[in-house]
Each structure stands twice: as C-alpha cells, then as structure tokens.
PDB file of C-alpha atoms in Angstrom:
ATOM      1  CA  UNK A   1     -13.908  -1.394  -7.049  1.00 45.00           C
ATOM      2  CA  UNK A   2     -10.559  -1.509  -8.763  1.00 49.00           C
ATOM      3  CA  UNK A   3      -9.258  -4.573 -10.111  1.00 52.00           C
ATOM      4  CA  UNK A   4      -6.128  -5.858  -8.277  1.00 56.00           C
ATOM      5  CA  UNK A   5      -4.203  -6.497 -11.540  1.00 53.00           C
ATOM      6  CA  UNK A   6      -1.589  -3.625 -11.991  1.00 54.00           C
ATOM      7  CA  UNK A   7      -2.811  -1.311 -14.766  1.00 47.00           C
ATOM      8  CA  UNK A   8       0.275  -0.426 -17.502  1.00 46.00           C
ATOM      9  CA  UNK A   9       1.772   2.780 -16.294  1.00 44.00           C
ATOM     10  CA  UNK A  10       3.186   5.485 -18.582  1.00 46.00           C
ATOM     11  CA  UNK A  11       6.702   5.604 -17.289  1.00 44.00           C
ATOM     12  CA  UNK A  12       7.165   2.398 -14.969  1.00 45.00           C
ATOM     13  CA  UNK A  13      10.123   1.933 -12.911  1.00 49.00           C
ATOM     14  CA  UNK A  14      11.437  -1.461 -12.733  1.00 51.00           C
ATOM     15  CA  UNK A  15      10.688  -3.114  -9.455  1.00 59.00           C
ATOM     16  CA  UNK A  16      13.457  -4.320  -7.430  1.00 84.00           C
ATOM     17  CA  UNK A  17      12.714  -7.386  -5.144  1.00 87.00           C
ATOM     18  CA  UNK A  18      11.306  -5.562  -2.237  1.00 90.00           C
ATOM     19  CA  UNK A  19       9.224  -3.319  -4.847  1.00 88.00           C
ATOM     20  CA  UNK A  20       7.910  -6.605  -6.273  1.00 86.00           C
ATOM     21  CA  UNK A  21       7.187  -7.947  -2.655  1.00 91.00           C
ATOM     22  CA  UNK A  22       5.223  -4.540  -1.900  1.00 94.00           C
ATOM     23  CA  UNK A  23       3.018  -5.090  -5.083  1.00 91.00           C
ATOM     24  CA  UNK A  24       2.286  -8.552  -4.232  1.00 91.00           C
ATOM     25  CA  UNK A  25       1.709  -7.762  -0.507  1.00 94.00           C
ATOM     26  CA  UNK A  26      -1.219  -5.292  -1.761  1.00 95.00           C
ATOM     27  CA  UNK A  27      -2.653  -7.924  -3.996  1.00 93.00           C
ATOM     28  CA  UNK A  28      -2.599 -10.268  -1.288  1.00 94.00           C
ATOM     29  CA  UNK A  29      -4.084  -7.939   1.332  1.00 96.00           C
ATOM     30  CA  UNK A  30      -6.963  -7.254  -1.391  1.00 95.00           C
ATOM     31  CA  UNK A  31      -7.484 -10.868  -1.730  1.00 92.00           C
ATOM     32  CA  UNK A  32      -7.858 -11.493   1.842  1.00 93.00           C
ATOM     33  CA  UNK A  33     -10.185  -8.352   2.080  1.00 92.00           C
ATOM     34  CA  UNK A  34     -12.541  -9.093  -0.777  1.00 92.00           C
ATOM     35  CA  UNK A  35     -12.371 -13.098  -0.352  1.00 88.00           C
ATOM     36  CA  UNK A  36     -11.962 -13.387   3.262  1.00 86.00           C
ATOM     37  CA  UNK A  37      -9.098 -15.847   2.777  1.00 86.00           C
ATOM     38  CA  UNK A  38      -6.723 -16.491   5.859  1.00 90.00           C
ATOM     39  CA  UNK A  39      -3.260 -15.438   6.135  1.00 94.00           C
ATOM     40  CA  UNK A  40      -1.684 -18.686   6.164  1.00 92.00           C
ATOM     41  CA  UNK A  41      -3.448 -19.745   2.888  1.00 92.00           C
ATOM     42  CA  UNK A  42      -2.687 -16.443   1.087  1.00 90.00           C
ATOM     43  CA  UNK A  43       0.938 -16.292   1.853  1.00 91.00           C
ATOM     44  CA  UNK A  44       1.405 -20.048   0.909  1.00 90.00           C
ATOM     45  CA  UNK A  45      -0.480 -19.422  -2.331  1.00 89.00           C
ATOM     46  CA  UNK A  46       1.603 -16.407  -3.424  1.00 85.00           C
ATOM     47  CA  UNK A  47       4.853 -18.026  -2.480  1.00 85.00           C
ATOM     48  CA  UNK A  48       4.071 -21.181  -4.289  1.00 80.00           C
ATOM     49  CA  UNK A  49       2.349 -19.782  -7.174  1.00 73.00           C
ATOM     50  CA  UNK A  50       2.951 -16.013  -7.850  1.00 71.00           C
ATOM     51  CA  UNK A  51       6.227 -14.554  -6.376  1.00 77.00           C
ATOM     52  CA  UNK A  52       8.532 -14.959  -9.521  1.00 66.00           C
ATOM     53  CA  UNK A  53       6.339 -17.436 -11.026  1.00 59.00           C
ATOM     54  CA  UNK A  54       4.116 -17.468 -14.250  1.00 53.00           C
ATOM     55  CA  UNK A  55       0.419 -17.214 -13.852  1.00 50.00           C
ATOM     56  CA  UNK A  56      -2.273 -17.382 -16.663  1.00 52.00           C
ATOM     57  CA  UNK A  57       0.353 -16.047 -18.792  1.00 57.00           C
ATOM     58  CA  UNK A  58       1.529 -13.293 -16.833  1.00 57.00           C
ATOM     59  CA  UNK A  59       5.145 -13.442 -15.553  1.00 51.00           C
ATOM     60  CA  UNK A  60       5.290 -12.194 -12.107  1.00 58.00           C
ATOM     61  CA  UNK A  61       8.643 -10.274 -10.832  1.00 65.00           C
ATOM     62  CA  UNK A  62      10.875 -12.168  -8.344  1.00 75.00           C
ATOM     63  CA  UNK A  63       9.917 -10.616  -5.086  1.00 81.00           C
ATOM     64  CA  UNK A  64      11.890 -11.009  -1.555  1.00 86.00           C
ATOM     65  CA  UNK A  65       9.576 -13.446   0.139  1.00 89.00           C
ATOM     66  CA  UNK A  66      10.643 -12.480   3.569  1.00 92.00           C
ATOM     67  CA  UNK A  67       9.564  -8.866   2.726  1.00 93.00           C
ATOM     68  CA  UNK A  68       6.287  -9.896   1.516  1.00 92.00           C
ATOM     69  CA  UNK A  69       5.549 -12.091   4.615  1.00 94.00           C
ATOM     70  CA  UNK A  70       6.585  -9.362   6.851  1.00 96.00           C
ATOM     71  CA  UNK A  71       4.124  -6.850   5.268  1.00 96.00           C
ATOM     72  CA  UNK A  72       1.254  -8.800   4.902  1.00 96.00           C
ATOM     73  CA  UNK A  73       1.501 -10.402   8.287  1.00 96.00           C
ATOM     74  CA  UNK A  74       2.456  -7.022   9.776  1.00 97.00           C
ATOM     75  CA  UNK A  75      -0.421  -5.492   8.325  1.00 97.00           C
ATOM     76  CA  UNK A  76      -2.890  -8.326   9.393  1.00 96.00           C
ATOM     77  CA  UNK A  77      -1.343  -8.059  12.865  1.00 96.00           C
ATOM     78  CA  UNK A  78      -1.381  -4.362  13.317  1.00 96.00           C
ATOM     79  CA  UNK A  79      -4.525  -3.589  11.320  1.00 94.00           C
ATOM     80  CA  UNK A  80      -6.593  -2.638  14.597  1.00 95.00           C
ATOM     81  CA  UNK A  81      -3.858   0.130  15.265  1.00 95.00           C
ATOM     82  CA  UNK A  82      -3.538   1.033  11.632  1.00 95.00           C
ATOM     83  CA  UNK A  83      -6.874   1.685  10.337  1.00 94.00           C
ATOM     84  CA  UNK A  84      -7.803   4.400  12.884  1.00 94.00           C
ATOM     85  CA  UNK A  85      -4.287   6.159  12.252  1.00 94.00           C
ATOM     86  CA  UNK A  86      -5.177   6.160   8.480  1.00 94.00           C
ATOM     87  CA  UNK A  87      -8.792   7.422   9.176  1.00 92.00           C
ATOM     88  CA  UNK A  88      -7.332  10.372  10.928  1.00 91.00           C
ATOM     89  CA  UNK A  89      -4.932  11.161   7.907  1.00 91.00           C
ATOM     90  CA  UNK A  90      -7.865  11.042   5.406  1.00 89.00           C
ATOM     91  CA  UNK A  91      -9.971  14.102   4.574  1.00 78.00           C
ATOM     92  CA  UNK A  92     -12.989  14.297   6.856  1.00 73.00           C
ATOM     93  CA  UNK A  93     -15.861  12.433   5.067  1.00 71.00           C
ATOM     94  CA  UNK A  94     -13.755   9.857   3.606  1.00 77.00           C
ATOM     95  CA  UNK A  95     -13.318   7.021   6.215  1.00 78.00           C
ATOM     96  CA  UNK A  96     -11.287   4.095   5.224  1.00 80.00           C
ATOM     97  CA  UNK A  97     -14.180   1.811   4.892  1.00 82.00           C
ATOM     98  CA  UNK A  98     -15.410   4.184   2.040  1.00 84.00           C
ATOM     99  CA  UNK A  99     -12.071   3.836   0.240  1.00 88.00           C
ATOM    100  CA  UNK A 100     -11.571   1.535  -2.537  1.00 91.00           C
ATOM    101  CA  UNK A 101     -10.391  -1.974  -1.576  1.00 93.00           C
ATOM    102  CA  UNK A 102      -6.969  -1.878  -3.480  1.00 95.00           C
ATOM    103  CA  UNK A 103      -6.521   1.789  -2.353  1.00 95.00           C
ATOM    104  CA  UNK A 104      -7.318   0.459   1.292  1.00 95.00           C
ATOM    105  CA  UNK A 105      -4.672  -2.313   0.850  1.00 96.00           C
ATOM    106  CA  UNK A 106      -2.106   0.291  -0.386  1.00 97.00           C
ATOM    107  CA  UNK A 107      -2.583   2.727   2.398  1.00 97.00           C
ATOM    108  CA  UNK A 108      -2.496  -0.094   5.133  1.00 96.00           C
ATOM    109  CA  UNK A 109       0.729  -1.716   3.842  1.00 98.00           C
ATOM    110  CA  UNK A 110       2.441   1.937   3.519  1.00 97.00           C
ATOM    111  CA  UNK A 111       1.192   2.898   6.970  1.00 97.00           C
ATOM    112  CA  UNK A 112       2.586  -0.585   8.433  1.00 97.00           C
ATOM    113  CA  UNK A 113       6.033  -0.078   6.699  1.00 96.00           C
ATOM    114  CA  UNK A 114       6.207   3.851   8.031  1.00 96.00           C
ATOM    115  CA  UNK A 115       5.167   2.600  11.670  1.00 94.00           C
ATOM    116  CA  UNK A 116       7.225  -0.471  11.765  1.00 95.00           C
ATOM    117  CA  UNK A 117      10.112  -0.618   9.408  1.00 94.00           C
ATOM    118  CA  UNK A 118      12.117   2.313  10.633  1.00 92.00           C
ATOM    119  CA  UNK A 119      15.153   0.611   8.578  1.00 93.00           C
ATOM    120  CA  UNK A 120      13.620   1.994   5.426  1.00 94.00           C
ATOM    121  CA  UNK A 121      13.783   5.589   5.053  1.00 94.00           C
ATOM    122  CA  UNK A 122      10.307   7.129   4.982  1.00 94.00           C
ATOM    123  CA  UNK A 123      10.834   8.974   1.740  1.00 94.00           C
ATOM    124  CA  UNK A 124      11.484   5.651   0.279  1.00 95.00           C
ATOM    125  CA  UNK A 125       8.445   4.219   1.595  1.00 96.00           C
ATOM    126  CA  UNK A 126       6.319   6.931   0.306  1.00 96.00           C
ATOM    127  CA  UNK A 127       7.824   6.888  -2.979  1.00 95.00           C
ATOM    128  CA  UNK A 128       7.578   2.843  -3.161  1.00 95.00           C
ATOM    129  CA  UNK A 129       3.512   3.077  -2.632  1.00 96.00           C
ATOM    130  CA  UNK A 130       3.157   5.955  -4.918  1.00 96.00           C
ATOM    131  CA  UNK A 131       4.504   3.671  -7.781  1.00 94.00           C
ATOM    132  CA  UNK A 132       2.403   0.759  -6.317  1.00 94.00           C
ATOM    133  CA  UNK A 133      -0.655   3.056  -6.684  1.00 96.00           C
ATOM    134  CA  UNK A 134       0.291   4.080 -10.321  1.00 94.00           C
ATOM    135  CA  UNK A 135       0.539   0.491 -11.104  1.00 91.00           C
ATOM    136  CA  UNK A 136      -3.225   0.296 -10.226  1.00 92.00           C
ATOM    137  CA  UNK A 137      -4.431   3.787 -11.081  1.00 93.00           C
ATOM    138  CA  UNK A 138      -3.960   6.451 -13.612  1.00 91.00           C
ATOM    139  CA  UNK A 139      -6.100   9.183 -11.782  1.00 89.00           C
ATOM    140  CA  UNK A 140      -5.621  11.115  -8.568  1.00 90.00           C
ATOM    141  CA  UNK A 141      -5.082   8.163  -6.402  1.00 93.00           C
ATOM    142  CA  UNK A 142      -1.366   8.207  -6.388  1.00 95.00           C
ATOM    143  CA  UNK A 143      -1.357  11.870  -5.125  1.00 94.00           C
ATOM    144  CA  UNK A 144      -3.757  10.735  -2.391  1.00 93.00           C
ATOM    145  CA  UNK A 145      -1.569   7.912  -1.342  1.00 95.00           C
ATOM    146  CA  UNK A 146       1.368  10.576  -1.436  1.00 95.00           C
ATOM    147  CA  UNK A 147      -0.608  13.005   0.883  1.00 93.00           C
ATOM    148  CA  UNK A 148      -1.869  10.273   3.433  1.00 94.00           C
ATOM    149  CA  UNK A 149       1.519   8.743   3.804  1.00 96.00           C
ATOM    150  CA  UNK A 150       3.099  11.985   4.126  1.00 94.00           C
ATOM    151  CA  UNK A 151       0.779  12.894   7.042  1.00 93.00           C
ATOM    152  CA  UNK A 152       1.661   9.287   8.692  1.00 95.00           C
ATOM    153  CA  UNK A 153       5.214   9.778   8.194  1.00 94.00           C
ATOM    154  CA  UNK A 154       5.144  12.851  10.034  1.00 91.00           C
ATOM    155  CA  UNK A 155       3.488  11.125  12.726  1.00 90.00           C
ATOM    156  CA  UNK A 156       5.276   8.034  12.884  1.00 91.00           C
ATOM    157  CA  UNK A 157       8.652   9.464  12.129  1.00 90.00           C
ATOM    158  CA  UNK A 158       8.796  13.123  13.658  1.00 86.00           C
ATOM    159  CA  UNK A 159      12.608  13.229  13.802  1.00 86.00           C
ATOM    160  CA  UNK A 160      12.798  12.111  10.027  1.00 85.00           C
ATOM    161  CA  UNK A 161      10.270  14.393   8.838  1.00 81.00           C
ATOM    162  CA  UNK A 162      10.358  17.194  11.306  1.00 77.00           C
ATOM    163  CA  UNK A 163       6.584  16.766  12.174  1.00 56.00           C
ATOM    164  CA  UNK A 164       5.262  19.325   9.748  1.00 53.00           C
ATOM    165  CA  UNK A 165       3.567  18.720   6.543  1.00 51.00           C
ATOM    166  CA  UNK A 166       5.633  19.650   3.291  1.00 44.00           C
ATOM    167  CA  UNK A 167       4.266  22.336   1.231  1.00 40.00           C
ATOM    168  CA  UNK A 168       3.707  19.988  -1.534  1.00 41.00           C
ATOM    169  CA  UNK A 169       1.743  17.616   0.611  1.00 43.00           C
ATOM    170  CA  UNK A 170      -0.393  20.440   2.524  1.00 43.00           C
ATOM    171  CA  UNK A 171      -1.259  21.701  -0.926  1.00 42.00           C
ATOM    172  CA  UNK A 172      -2.496  18.258  -2.199  1.00 42.00           C
ATOM    173  CA  UNK A 173      -5.953  16.730  -1.249  1.00 40.00           C
ATOM    174  CA  UNK A 174      -5.998  13.490  -0.036  1.00 41.00           C
ATOM    175  CA  UNK A 175      -9.508  13.224  -0.855  1.00 41.00           C
ATOM    176  CA  UNK A 176     -10.011  10.225  -3.371  1.00 41.00           C
ATOM    177  CA  UNK A 177     -11.274  10.837  -6.752  1.00 40.00           C
ATOM    178  CA  UNK A 178     -14.477   9.100  -7.569  1.00 38.00           C
ATOM    179  CA  UNK A 179     -13.052   6.210  -9.562  1.00 36.00           C
ATOM    180  CA  UNK A 180     -10.993   5.100  -6.293  1.00 40.00           C
ATOM    181  CA  UNK A 181     -13.711   5.474  -4.066  1.00 39.00           C
ATOM    182  CA  UNK A 182     -16.157   3.076  -5.476  1.00 37.00           C
ATOM    183  CA  UNK A 183     -16.602   0.106  -2.996  1.00 35.00           C
ATOM    184  CA  UNK A 184     -18.588   2.126  -0.368  1.00 30.00           C
TER     185      UNK A 184
END
C-alpha cells in the first residue's frame, strides 16, 4: 500500500488551485477508503485543517474548496457507476479491488471528472491526474493512469477523443507494476 503523502518529483509542476484540490481529493478518498471515515467528516477536516493550511510542518497548497468538494462528493456519489467502468478499462486480471488504494483514488477521481465535468477538456483532466500520480509514485503508475484515463476519455467523451485509442495509449500497458498493486 502506498503512503498518501506525495513523494518528491523530479520535475514538479506547480499546482494551481484546482490541481491542489485534485491532490487533496485523492488524499481524502484514500482516507475514506482506508479509515472508513464518512464524507462530511473528511470534507470538514480537509477544509478546516489542510486546504492551504500548515499541518505537521507541511504547508499545503491553497486549493479550490468548491472543486475539492465536487470531486470527493462526486466520486462517493458515483462510485457504483465508476468502479465497473474503471474495471473494464483495466487490463484483464487486474480488477480495481486489486489496485493500490492511492492509485484507486486517483483513477476514481479522474474517471469522475472525465464523466461529469465536461467543462474541463479531457486532455487536461488526464494530464492533471498523471501529475497527481507522479506526486505519489516514481514507477510505472503514472503511465497506467494515462492508459486507463485515456480509455475512459474515449468512452465518456467520444466526440472530443474520436472514440479510438491513441497510438501512444494503445502501445502503453495499463497493467500496474508490483509496487502499485500491493494492497490486494
């Protein structure tokens, strides 16, 4: 299982308020999945103590609280729809329940945004969640996020993506590497 604290990246891009909200949403979803916390408590905790605050000597970036709430609440509300769709986008033999908890949170948040937030270009959504994955992982997991979200974008946004897998995504495996698949 991975730690929900972002790892240092070689070339981090500074997060804007929505990017910081995405990162915090993944951490909140992780916390709910692992600790069983309820939605209202997690939203209140993050808004009071994490979004733009200092916690245990760590300065959290200022995040868009409305975007954060929409992502976390949307994933919770749509999880019964999201999980089967993500499962279909994964390589056979790697069901979502076998995927690392943090990676599962990234895929759920990215899938929700692709499915419900049509006001954000799909390529931006994919890029943002690749960056979120890079904040937590330094292995193949960001490539897996790219492959899975690209497949979902072609399903949810056929007009925007033309329905066909890009040559790049088709050539990339969405199979997780061992470090990102550890909480089975």
